[in-house]
Every structure is written in C-alpha cells, then in structure tokens.
Coordinates of C-alpha atoms in Angstrom, one line a residue:
M13 CA 0.0 0.1 0.0
N14 CA 1.0 3.4 -0.4
S15 CA 2.1 5.9 2.1
N16 CA -1.1 7.5 1.9
I17 CA -3.2 4.8 2.2
V18 CA -5.5 4.8 5.4
K19 CA -5.7 1.9 8.1
S20 CA -7.7 -0.6 6.6
R21 CA -10.1 -3.0 9.0
T22 CA -11.2 -6.8 8.0
S23 CA -14.2 -9.0 9.1
V24 CA -14.3 -11.8 11.0
F25 CA -14.8 -14.8 8.3
S26 CA -12.3 -12.9 6.0
V27 CA -8.8 -13.7 4.9
V28 CA -7.1 -10.8 3.4
I29 CA -3.5 -11.3 3.0
G30 CA -2.8 -9.6 -0.3
F31 CA -5.8 -7.5 -0.4
A32 CA -4.8 -4.6 1.1
A33 CA -3.8 -3.4 -2.3
L34 CA -7.5 -3.4 -3.5
V35 CA -8.2 0.2 -2.3
S36 CA -5.9 3.3 -1.7
T37 CA -6.4 6.9 -1.7
A38 CA -4.7 8.9 -4.4
G39 CA -3.8 12.7 -4.8
A40 CA -7.0 14.5 -5.8
Q41 CA -6.7 17.7 -8.4
A42 CA -6.7 20.1 -5.8
K43 CA -7.1 18.1 -1.9
D44 CA -8.1 15.2 -0.4
F45 CA -11.7 15.9 0.3
Y46 CA -12.3 12.4 2.2
Q47 CA -10.4 9.8 4.0
F48 CA -11.6 6.5 3.6
S49 CA -11.4 3.0 5.4
H50 CA -12.2 -0.7 4.3
F51 CA -13.3 -3.8 5.0
Q52 CA -13.7 -7.0 3.2
I53 CA -16.4 -9.9 3.9
N54 CA -15.8 -13.2 2.3
A55 CA -18.8 -15.3 1.4
P56 CA -19.0 -19.2 1.9
F57 CA -19.8 -19.3 -1.8
N58 CA -19.8 -17.4 -5.1
I59 CA -22.2 -14.3 -4.9
S60 CA -24.6 -13.9 -8.0
Q61 CA -26.8 -11.1 -7.0
E62 CA -26.5 -7.7 -5.8
P63 CA -26.3 -7.9 -1.9
I64 CA -29.6 -7.2 -0.2
R65 CA -29.1 -4.3 2.4
A66 CA -32.0 -4.6 5.2
N67 CA -32.8 -4.7 8.6
I68 CA -34.2 -7.8 9.2
L69 CA -32.4 -8.8 12.7
S70 CA -32.3 -7.0 16.0
N71 CA -28.9 -6.1 15.3
K72 CA -28.0 -2.3 15.0
G73 CA -28.0 -1.2 11.2
K74 CA -28.6 -3.1 8.4
E75 CA -27.6 -6.8 7.5
I76 CA -26.1 -7.6 4.4
I77 CA -27.8 -10.9 3.0
L78 CA -25.8 -12.6 0.1
I79 CA -27.4 -15.1 -2.5
G80 CA -25.3 -16.9 -4.9
E81 CA -24.5 -20.8 -5.4
K82 CA -22.4 -23.4 -4.1
Q83 CA -21.8 -26.6 -6.2
G84 CA -24.8 -25.9 -8.4
A85 CA -27.2 -25.3 -5.4
P86 CA -28.5 -21.8 -4.4
R87 CA -27.5 -20.6 -0.9
L88 CA -28.1 -17.6 1.4
A89 CA -25.9 -16.0 3.8
I90 CA -26.8 -13.2 6.2
F91 CA -23.7 -11.2 7.7
A92 CA -24.6 -9.1 11.1
F93 CA -22.8 -6.1 12.3
N94 CA -21.0 -6.8 15.6
E95 CA -20.5 -3.6 17.4
G96 CA -17.7 -4.8 19.7
E97 CA -15.8 -6.0 16.7
Q98 CA -17.0 -3.4 14.7
T99 CA -17.2 -5.8 11.6
Y100 CA -19.6 -7.8 9.8
Q101 CA -19.7 -11.6 11.0
L102 CA -21.4 -14.5 9.7
N103 CA -24.8 -14.7 11.3
L104 CA -26.1 -17.7 8.8
D105 CA -25.6 -20.2 5.9
I106 CA -28.4 -21.8 4.5
A107 CA -29.4 -23.6 1.4
L108 CA -32.5 -22.0 -1.2
P109 CA -35.1 -24.3 -2.5
K110 CA -34.9 -24.4 -6.0
S111 CA -38.4 -23.7 -6.2
Y112 CA -37.8 -19.9 -5.4
F113 CA -37.2 -17.8 -8.4
S114 CA -37.8 -14.1 -7.1
F115 CA -37.2 -12.2 -3.8
D116 CA -38.3 -8.7 -2.4
V117 CA -37.7 -6.6 0.3
S118 CA -40.4 -4.6 2.5
D119 CA -40.0 -1.1 3.2
E120 CA -39.2 -0.1 6.8
S121 CA -42.2 -0.6 9.2
E122 CA -42.5 2.4 12.0
A123 CA -39.9 0.7 14.1
G124 CA -37.5 0.6 11.2
Q125 CA -37.8 -3.2 10.7
Q126 CA -37.9 -4.9 7.2
S127 CA -38.9 -8.2 5.7
L128 CA -37.5 -10.4 3.0
Y129 CA -39.7 -12.4 0.9
F130 CA -39.4 -15.2 -1.7
L131 CA -41.8 -16.1 -4.7
S132 CA -42.2 -19.4 -6.1
S133 CA -45.1 -20.8 -8.4
E134 CA -47.8 -21.2 -5.8
H135 CA -46.5 -19.3 -2.8
V136 CA -45.4 -15.9 -1.4
V137 CA -42.8 -17.1 1.5
L138 CA -41.8 -14.9 4.4
F139 CA -38.0 -15.2 5.6
S140 CA -37.6 -15.5 9.1
P141 CA -33.9 -16.1 9.9
E142 CA -34.4 -16.4 13.8
N143 CA -36.6 -19.3 13.1
A144 CA -35.7 -22.8 13.2
N145 CA -37.5 -23.2 9.9
P146 CA -37.0 -19.6 8.4
F147 CA -39.3 -20.2 5.3
T148 CA -42.8 -19.8 5.9
D149 CA -45.8 -19.8 3.1
I150 CA -47.8 -16.8 3.8
V151 CA -50.5 -16.6 0.9
D152 CA -51.2 -19.3 -2.1
I153 CA -50.9 -17.2 -5.5
R154 CA -51.6 -17.4 -9.0
S155 CA -49.3 -15.5 -11.5
I156 CA -47.8 -15.6 -15.0
Y157 CA -44.6 -16.5 -13.3
V158 CA -44.3 -20.2 -13.2
N159 CA -40.8 -21.8 -12.4
H160 CA -40.6 -25.1 -10.5
N161 CA -36.7 -25.4 -11.0
A162 CA -35.3 -22.3 -11.0
S163 CA -31.3 -22.0 -12.0
Y164 CA -31.2 -18.5 -10.6
L165 CA -33.1 -15.8 -8.6
K166 CA -33.8 -12.4 -9.5
Q167 CA -35.2 -9.3 -7.5
A168 CA -38.9 -8.1 -8.4
D169 CA -41.3 -5.7 -7.0
F170 CA -44.5 -7.7 -5.4
V171 CA -44.5 -6.6 -1.7
T172 CA -45.8 -3.2 -0.9
D173 CA -48.1 -1.4 1.9
L174 CA -50.8 -0.6 -0.5
N175 CA -53.2 1.3 1.9
N176 CA -50.8 2.5 4.5
D177 CA -51.9 0.1 7.7
G178 CA -48.4 -1.1 8.1
L179 CA -48.9 -4.5 6.4
N180 CA -47.2 -5.9 3.4
D181 CA -49.6 -6.6 0.7
V182 CA -48.8 -8.3 -2.7
L183 CA -49.3 -7.8 -6.2
L184 CA -48.9 -10.2 -8.7
A185 CA -49.9 -10.4 -12.4
D186 CA -51.7 -13.3 -13.5
F187 CA -52.6 -14.2 -17.3
R188 CA -56.2 -12.3 -16.8
S189 CA -55.8 -9.8 -14.5
L190 CA -53.7 -8.0 -11.8
N191 CA -54.1 -9.9 -8.6
I192 CA -54.2 -8.0 -5.1
Y193 CA -53.5 -9.9 -1.8
L194 CA -54.4 -7.5 0.9
N195 CA -52.8 -8.5 4.2
Q196 CA -55.7 -8.6 7.0
S197 CA -53.4 -10.3 9.5
D198 CA -54.2 -9.6 13.2
S199 CA -52.8 -11.1 16.4
E200 CA -55.5 -13.7 16.3
N201 CA -55.5 -14.4 12.3
L202 CA -51.8 -14.4 11.3
N203 CA -50.9 -14.5 7.4
R204 CA -54.8 -13.9 6.5
Y205 CA -55.2 -12.5 3.0
S206 CA -58.0 -11.4 0.7
K207 CA -57.7 -11.5 -3.0
Q208 CA -59.1 -9.1 -5.5
A209 CA -58.6 -9.0 -9.1
L210 CA -58.2 -6.0 -11.3
P211 CA -59.0 -6.3 -15.2
I212 CA -55.4 -5.5 -16.2
E213 CA -54.0 -8.3 -18.5
P214 CA -50.7 -8.7 -19.4
T215 CA -49.1 -7.7 -23.0
V216 CA -49.5 -10.9 -25.0
E217 CA -47.0 -11.6 -28.1
I218 CA -48.2 -14.6 -30.5
F219 CA -45.0 -16.3 -32.5
T220 CA -45.2 -19.4 -34.3
R221 CA -44.3 -22.0 -31.8
R222 CA -44.2 -19.8 -28.7
V223 CA -46.3 -17.2 -26.9
S224 CA -44.7 -14.3 -24.9
Y225 CA -46.8 -12.7 -21.6
T226 CA -45.2 -9.6 -20.2
E227 CA -46.4 -7.7 -16.9
R228 CA -48.1 -4.6 -17.7
P229 CA -46.2 -1.6 -15.7
Y230 CA -48.4 0.0 -13.3
Y231 CA -48.0 2.9 -10.9
L232 CA -49.2 3.5 -7.1
V233 CA -49.6 7.3 -6.9
D234 CA -52.5 9.1 -5.4
M235 CA -54.5 10.6 -8.4
N236 CA -57.7 11.9 -7.1
L237 CA -56.0 13.8 -4.1
D238 CA -57.4 11.8 -1.3
S239 CA -54.4 10.7 0.4
K240 CA -54.6 7.1 -0.8
Q241 CA -52.4 5.0 -3.2
D242 CA -54.6 4.1 -6.5
I243 CA -53.3 1.8 -9.3
V244 CA -52.4 3.5 -12.6
I245 CA -51.8 1.9 -15.9
T246 CA -51.3 3.9 -19.3
G247 CA -53.7 3.8 -22.4
D248 CA -53.7 5.5 -25.7
G249 CA -53.9 9.1 -24.9
E250 CA -55.3 8.3 -20.9
L251 CA -54.4 7.3 -17.8
L252 CA -56.7 4.6 -16.1
V253 CA -57.1 4.9 -12.8
F254 CA -58.4 2.2 -10.2
S255 CA -59.0 4.1 -7.4
Q256 CA -58.6 3.0 -3.4
T257 CA -61.5 2.9 -1.2
D258 CA -61.7 3.8 2.2
Q259 CA -62.1 0.0 3.0
G260 CA -58.3 -0.4 1.4
S261 CA -59.6 -2.3 -1.9
F262 CA -59.9 -1.1 -5.4
A263 CA -62.3 -0.2 -7.6
T264 CA -63.0 -2.9 -10.5
E265 CA -63.7 -0.4 -12.9
P266 CA -61.3 2.4 -13.7
E267 CA -61.6 6.2 -14.4
T268 CA -60.1 7.7 -17.1
L269 CA -57.7 10.9 -17.0
A270 CA -57.1 12.2 -20.6
V271 CA -53.7 13.2 -21.3
N272 CA -51.2 13.9 -24.6
D273 CA -53.0 11.8 -27.5
D274 CA -49.6 11.1 -28.8
I275 CA -48.8 8.9 -25.6
K276 CA -49.2 5.2 -26.3
G277 CA -50.1 2.3 -24.1
I278 CA -47.2 -0.2 -24.8
N279 CA -43.9 0.6 -25.9
W280 CA -42.8 0.8 -29.8
W281 CA -40.9 -2.3 -29.9
D282 CA -44.3 -4.0 -28.5
S283 CA -46.3 -2.2 -31.2
R284 CA -47.0 -4.7 -34.5
G285 CA -48.7 -4.2 -37.4
A286 CA -51.4 -6.2 -39.1
D287 CA -49.0 -8.6 -40.7
G288 CA -47.2 -9.0 -37.0
D289 CA -44.0 -7.1 -37.7
N290 CA -42.5 -4.4 -35.6
I291 CA -43.3 -0.8 -36.9
D292 CA -40.8 0.6 -39.6
Q293 CA -37.9 2.4 -37.8
S294 CA -37.0 4.5 -40.9
D295 CA -39.7 7.4 -39.7
F296 CA -41.6 7.4 -36.6
S297 CA -42.3 9.3 -33.3
Y298 CA -43.3 7.5 -30.2
K299 CA -44.4 8.3 -26.9
T300 CA -44.9 6.2 -23.5
V301 CA -45.0 7.1 -19.8
Q302 CA -42.0 6.3 -17.9
Y303 CA -42.7 7.8 -14.7
L304 CA -45.5 8.9 -12.3
K305 CA -44.3 10.7 -9.2
D306 CA -43.9 14.1 -7.4
L307 CA -40.8 15.7 -8.8
N308 CA -41.1 19.3 -7.9
D309 CA -42.4 18.7 -4.1
D310 CA -46.0 19.8 -4.6
N311 CA -47.5 16.6 -3.4
L312 CA -48.7 16.0 -7.0
P313 CA -47.8 13.2 -9.2
D314 CA -45.7 14.4 -12.5
M315 CA -45.8 12.6 -15.4
V316 CA -42.5 11.8 -17.4
V317 CA -43.0 10.8 -21.0
K318 CA -40.2 9.2 -23.1
H319 CA -40.3 10.6 -26.7
T320 CA -38.8 8.6 -29.2
K321 CA -37.9 9.8 -32.9
S322 CA -36.1 7.6 -35.4
S323 CA -35.2 8.3 -39.3
G324 CA -33.5 4.8 -39.2
V325 CA -31.8 2.6 -36.8
L326 CA -28.7 4.8 -36.4
D327 CA -30.8 8.1 -36.4
K328 CA -32.8 7.9 -33.0
S329 CA -33.0 10.2 -30.1
N330 CA -34.9 10.2 -26.9
D331 CA -36.1 13.1 -25.2
Y332 CA -38.0 12.8 -21.9
E333 CA -41.2 15.3 -21.3
V334 CA -42.1 16.5 -18.0
Y335 CA -45.7 17.1 -17.4
L336 CA -46.3 18.4 -14.2
G337 CA -49.5 17.4 -12.4
K338 CA -51.8 20.7 -11.7
A339 CA -55.2 20.5 -9.5
V340 CA -57.8 22.3 -10.6
D341 CA -60.7 22.6 -8.6
G342 CA -59.7 19.7 -6.7
V343 CA -59.1 17.3 -9.7
L344 CA -55.6 16.4 -10.8
T345 CA -54.8 17.5 -14.8
Y346 CA -52.3 17.6 -17.2
A347 CA -51.6 19.9 -19.7
D348 CA -51.4 19.0 -23.4
K349 CA -47.7 20.2 -23.9
P350 CA -44.8 19.4 -21.5
N351 CA -44.0 22.1 -19.1
T352 CA -40.2 21.2 -19.6
T353 CA -38.0 18.4 -21.5
V354 CA -34.8 16.7 -20.7
R355 CA -32.8 16.0 -23.8
S356 CA -29.1 16.2 -25.2
D357 CA -27.2 16.5 -28.4
G358 CA -27.0 12.4 -28.3
T359 CA -28.9 9.8 -27.7
L360 CA -30.5 9.5 -24.0
A361 CA -30.3 6.3 -22.3
Q362 CA -30.4 5.9 -18.7
L363 CA -32.5 8.3 -16.7
D364 CA -32.6 8.4 -13.0
F365 CA -34.7 11.0 -10.9
I366 CA -32.9 11.4 -7.4
D367 CA -32.7 14.0 -4.8
I368 CA -29.0 15.2 -4.9
N369 CA -28.9 18.2 -2.8
G370 CA -31.4 17.5 -0.1
D371 CA -34.2 19.9 -1.2
N372 CA -36.9 17.1 -1.6
K373 CA -37.1 18.0 -5.6
H374 CA -35.7 15.5 -8.0
E375 CA -32.7 16.4 -9.9
V376 CA -32.3 14.0 -13.1
M377 CA -28.9 11.9 -14.2
A378 CA -29.0 11.1 -17.5
S379 CA -26.4 8.9 -19.9
S380 CA -26.2 10.3 -23.5
F381 CA -24.5 8.3 -26.3
D382 CA -23.3 9.5 -29.9
I383 CA -24.4 6.6 -32.1
S384 CA -23.3 8.0 -35.5
V385 CA -21.5 6.0 -38.1
S386 CA -18.1 7.6 -37.4
Q387 CA -18.6 6.7 -33.3
I388 CA -19.8 3.2 -34.1
I389 CA -16.5 2.9 -36.3
G390 CA -14.1 4.4 -33.6
A391 CA -15.7 2.2 -31.2
L392 CA -15.0 -0.9 -33.2
L393 CA -11.5 0.3 -33.4
T394 CA -10.8 1.1 -29.9
G395 CA -13.3 -1.3 -27.9
S396 CA -14.7 1.5 -26.0
I397 CA -17.4 4.3 -26.4
D398 CA -17.7 7.6 -24.7
Q399 CA -20.4 8.1 -22.7
Q400 CA -21.4 11.4 -21.1
I401 CA -23.0 12.2 -17.6
L402 CA -25.4 14.7 -17.5
I403 CA -27.2 16.4 -14.5
F404 CA -30.1 18.5 -14.7
S405 CA -32.1 20.4 -11.8
L406 CA -35.3 22.4 -11.9
D407 CA -35.2 26.2 -12.0
Q408 CA -37.4 28.6 -10.4
Q409 CA -39.5 28.4 -13.3
Q410 CA -40.0 24.7 -13.0
I411 CA -37.8 24.2 -16.2
Y412 CA -34.9 21.3 -16.3
R413 CA -31.4 22.9 -16.9
Q414 CA -28.3 21.2 -17.3
R415 CA -25.9 21.7 -14.5
F416 CA -23.0 19.3 -14.7
T417 CA -21.7 17.1 -17.3
E418 CA -18.7 14.4 -17.0
E419 CA -17.3 12.0 -19.5
V420 CA -16.9 8.3 -18.9
Q421 CA -15.8 5.3 -20.8
L422 CA -18.2 2.1 -21.8
K423 CA -15.9 -0.8 -22.7
F424 CA -16.7 -4.2 -24.9
S425 CA -15.2 -7.0 -26.3
L426 CA -15.8 -8.3 -29.8
S427 CA -14.4 -12.0 -28.9
S428 CA -16.5 -12.5 -25.9
G429 CA -19.5 -10.4 -27.0
K430 CA -19.8 -8.8 -23.6
S431 CA -19.5 -5.1 -22.5
G432 CA -18.1 -3.5 -19.4
S433 CA -20.3 -0.8 -18.1
P434 CA -18.6 2.2 -16.0
V435 CA -19.3 3.2 -12.4
I436 CA -22.0 5.8 -12.1
E437 CA -23.1 6.1 -8.5
L438 CA -24.5 8.8 -6.4
A439 CA -23.9 8.7 -2.7
D440 CA -23.9 10.9 0.3
L441 CA -20.2 9.7 1.7
D442 CA -19.6 12.1 4.6
G443 CA -23.5 12.2 5.6
D444 CA -23.7 16.3 5.0
G445 CA -27.2 15.7 3.1
L446 CA -25.5 16.5 -0.5
K447 CA -24.7 13.4 -2.6
E448 CA -21.3 12.6 -4.4
L449 CA -20.8 11.9 -7.9
I450 CA -18.8 8.8 -8.0
I451 CA -17.5 7.5 -11.6
S452 CA -14.8 5.3 -12.8
D453 CA -12.0 6.9 -14.3
A454 CA -9.7 3.9 -15.2
D455 CA -10.1 0.2 -14.6
N456 CA -8.9 0.7 -11.1
Q457 CA -9.9 4.1 -10.2
L458 CA -12.7 6.2 -8.8
K459 CA -13.5 9.8 -9.3
I460 CA -15.4 11.7 -7.0
F461 CA -17.2 15.0 -7.2
P462 CA -18.1 16.4 -3.6
G463 CA -21.8 17.5 -3.7
K464 CA -22.6 21.2 -2.9
K465 CA -25.6 23.5 -2.4
Q466 CA -25.3 25.7 -5.3
S467 CA -26.9 25.3 -8.8
T468 CA -24.0 23.4 -9.8
L469 CA -24.8 20.4 -7.4
L470 CA -21.3 19.0 -7.8
Q471 CA -17.7 20.7 -7.5
S472 CA -15.8 21.0 -10.5
K473 CA -12.7 19.4 -8.2
Y474 CA -12.5 15.9 -7.6
Q475 CA -10.5 13.2 -5.7
Y476 CA -9.4 9.9 -6.9
L477 CA -9.6 6.6 -5.0
D478 CA -7.8 3.7 -6.0
V479 CA -9.7 0.7 -6.0
R480 CA -9.8 -2.6 -8.1
L481 CA -13.1 -2.6 -9.7
P482 CA -15.4 -5.1 -11.3
K483 CA -15.5 -4.9 -15.2
D484 CA -19.2 -4.6 -14.7
G485 CA -19.5 -1.0 -13.0
S486 CA -22.9 -1.5 -12.0
L487 CA -21.6 -4.0 -9.4
L488 CA -20.7 -1.2 -7.3
T489 CA -23.6 0.2 -5.0
S490 CA -24.0 2.1 -2.3
D491 CA -26.2 2.3 0.8
D492 CA -26.2 3.6 4.3
L493 CA -25.2 0.2 6.6
N494 CA -25.0 1.5 9.8
L495 CA -27.6 4.2 9.8
D496 CA -25.0 7.1 10.7
G497 CA -26.2 9.2 7.7
K498 CA -23.4 8.3 5.6
E499 CA -23.4 6.0 2.7
E500 CA -21.2 3.2 2.1
L501 CA -19.7 2.0 -1.4
I502 CA -20.4 -1.8 -1.7
V503 CA -18.5 -3.4 -4.4
R504 CA -18.9 -7.4 -5.6
Y505 CA -16.7 -9.2 -8.7
S506 CA -18.4 -11.4 -11.2
S507 CA -17.0 -14.2 -13.0
E508 CA -15.7 -11.9 -15.7
D509 CA -13.2 -10.7 -13.0
G510 CA -11.4 -14.0 -12.9
G511 CA -9.6 -15.5 -10.1
N512 CA -12.0 -16.2 -6.7
K513 CA -13.1 -12.9 -6.7
Q514 CA -17.0 -13.6 -7.1
S515 CA -17.3 -14.7 -3.1
R516 CA -15.9 -11.6 -1.8
L517 CA -17.7 -8.1 -1.2
L518 CA -15.6 -4.9 -0.3
I519 CA -17.2 -2.1 2.0
I520 CA -15.6 1.5 1.5
Q521 CA -16.8 4.6 3.6
V522 CA -15.4 7.6 4.7
E523 CA -14.0 7.8 8.2

C-alpha cells in the first residue's frame, strides 16, 4: 500500500492477505476531501446477486444478505454487524429451495424493521431467519410466473403496503388480471389475505411456436387527491386509474384521465402491424409514460414521457418530456404540452430521478451516447465508446436545466461479446445531506466529485480513489449500512473479474 493509504479493517470470516492493495487513496486535483477505510466480507459461496441490505434482525444497522450458489445449489448467507468487533460477522448460511425464483424486501416499518420475501410458482414465502424453519408460506398465489426448478433468482417488486395500514400486501400479474392480496392479519389470524383481481391483462405476443406474456407496468400514486395510493396504468392518450376505497380495496372499473393524444399504452418495440411485424423504424415518433411521481415537491404526481424519434436505426433520439401535475378544482390534470423537456445532443439512455442536494425536489441524472456511423467505427477500433453523464435540476420556473457534465467510457469485447459498464453512482459519503458523484476513471480508479448546495450541484474539483473495480460497473452500489447518515460503497465481483473474487464483498466508507 502507498504511504497515503488509510488503515483498513477486515471482517471476521475473512482472509485479507494481499487484499490491502484493493483500495488506496490517491492525490486529488486540489486536495483530499475524504479519508477512506474499508473492510472485506468473504462469503462461503460465489455471490450471484446484488447484496440485499435490510434491517431484518435486532442488530443495529442493516444486515447484508448474500445470495449465490455453491456446487450448483442456491444458498443464502446473512452477515450482521458486530458493534464490539466493528465488523460484519457471518450469522447464517442456509440452502435455498430451487422452487424460489424471485425475492423482494419490504419498506421499513415504523420501528425501522424490514422483511424479506421469496416467490415460488404457488406461494409467497416470508423469510424469518431467527426461526428454526425460516421459510413460511404466507399466501397461495396465481401468477404468470411459473418456474418449479429455478436456475437463478432475481429481485422483483411484488410486496408493498398499499393501504398504509402497516401490513405488507402482495401484487402479482396473472394471465387475465392483476391480483392484489391484501394483508388482513391480526394477533388472532396470522397470514390472512383477501384476494382482489383487477382487469389488467399482460401484454401478449404470439409467435409461430411460442407465446410471450409481459406484466403490464403499473404505478402506485394518489391520482384523486384523497391521500390514498391508487393503481394506474397507461392507455392510448389516457391514464386508467383504479381508485382505492375507504376499506383499502380498489375500484374494479377504472376512471380515465385524458393526457396527450400521442402517448401510447405499450412500448414501440411491442407495437406490431397487421402483418405481425414491428413498426418501421425509418420514420416514426413514439411517446410512452416512464414515470408517475412527484418531482417538484408539491404533493402532486408528475408524468415523465419518453419521446423516441427515429429516421433510421442509426438516427434515433430519446427526449424525456415532463408534464407537471396541477390540481384544478380538486381534480388532477396534465397540460397537453410538456412543461419542460430533458434532452441532449446525443441519445439519452439511462435516466434516474434522485434528490441530490436534499431539497426534496428530484434532479435528473442521465447517460447520453453518440451513435453515429463514425462513432461506431471508432468504437470497433478502440473497444470503447464515450458516454456522457448529464445532471439536470429544476430552476425557479420549473424548467430542467443542465448543471453538470462528465465523460466516462463504456468498454466492450468483440471476442467475448460482452461489454463492461462504467461506474456511475450518486451517494452521500460524508453525511452532509449532499450526494457525491462517483464514476470510474480507469480500470482500477474512482473519481469522486463532492456535492454542493449551489445550482451546479457538484464541485468541479475531485478526488481519486484507487480500487480494484469490477468489469461491470453496476456491481458497485451504495447504502447507509450502519444508519449513521453516511453511505458506504459496496463492491462485488463477477466471473468476468477472474480468480476467486466472486465470493468477495468490499465495503468502503468515509472516516
């Protein structure tokens, strides 16, 4: 380690000989804003999923729940924080049934606790790690998801408290409906659920020898301004609202809210003509709803619409139109034209809405590419393509203005057919209420831009941190694990990173 490397700490159940070189601080452009420490967790198997961070035990802080496989069998391990040792220690290592193919974590209860659920073809299963048998079937279900011998697990969204009664409900799409399982448990009747089916069918594509069913996207927002979550889906030129009743169930017939006539109810790649072929990409304009959420902190849901324009496969652009919700005589309405639009000179890809500066308003972080012929030729020669990171915020006139831009590189291999994504993460590393931008600057180096209150949101000066990064930058995430207001960086590795790194988890924190 270099002389400017801070002290590292290692977890119990870890062997870190030779690992200290994974993290070091390097000189910043002007000064070091942060001093870092780190520790490593070694799982008893290869980690295959993003680490789950949830408060499911009585220990202080969040547990780290790892899912992976050992000798072809799925397993789960829980690491809990030991305050005395100031490390994460292995609490549980258990086999997972192969009938489980999805999992979800509930929101925090008033007491700050969370629950972990698994999904099989017939049941929703509650995981209670402190029980002798930690897996409990809590509700029988019917859904479009049928898999009795899963080869992997994926995180899904099927658990939420719909009616704000402190109990976790279940939503799952069936072949003919969206099924709601309302939790009506009490001290005398545990795991009691009532089922309601809403007439929301999945998107169906029929091919010569197969049929594809895709769950129709829905949004949980208050559309009739009664402080209750409603279930909303999109149609052509309208939103279909299934209002929540006073009893916590939902209307079986939707109310319609007219929006821009050009907005479609399905994505353009799912739209087909009378011949069954996809739409012609040589000349089209297509709008779909991407988000319904309050962006400007006025307690009204705003609508974000993706506007795709194409005059050829290599001449495609995506703009994001923002329609701000407005209450007129107690009724939510949207203008026919967008109030503001997020766009760039290139093609916008990833778009995230996140409060960067703690003002309860959502900024936008977007990625932009140039997919011209010259750029593609250059990418084939160099094995990389430039990617712009753009950050926008609302001004006093409720217009999204670009405040910050930085460039990263996306790398790919023609021989393996795989690409490595850059690290792009926003996290409040020092607990000051402002998020820092963390990006990869090289294969083994992070570049950290501290947050600031001013309109630019991020400082122009930055600090380097030497870290052995995964080839897939999305494997670096962040969370406030010990609930001290500071977010830690969490790094895991895949089989693409070689060696035995797939069982390692690296936690980096500001001291």
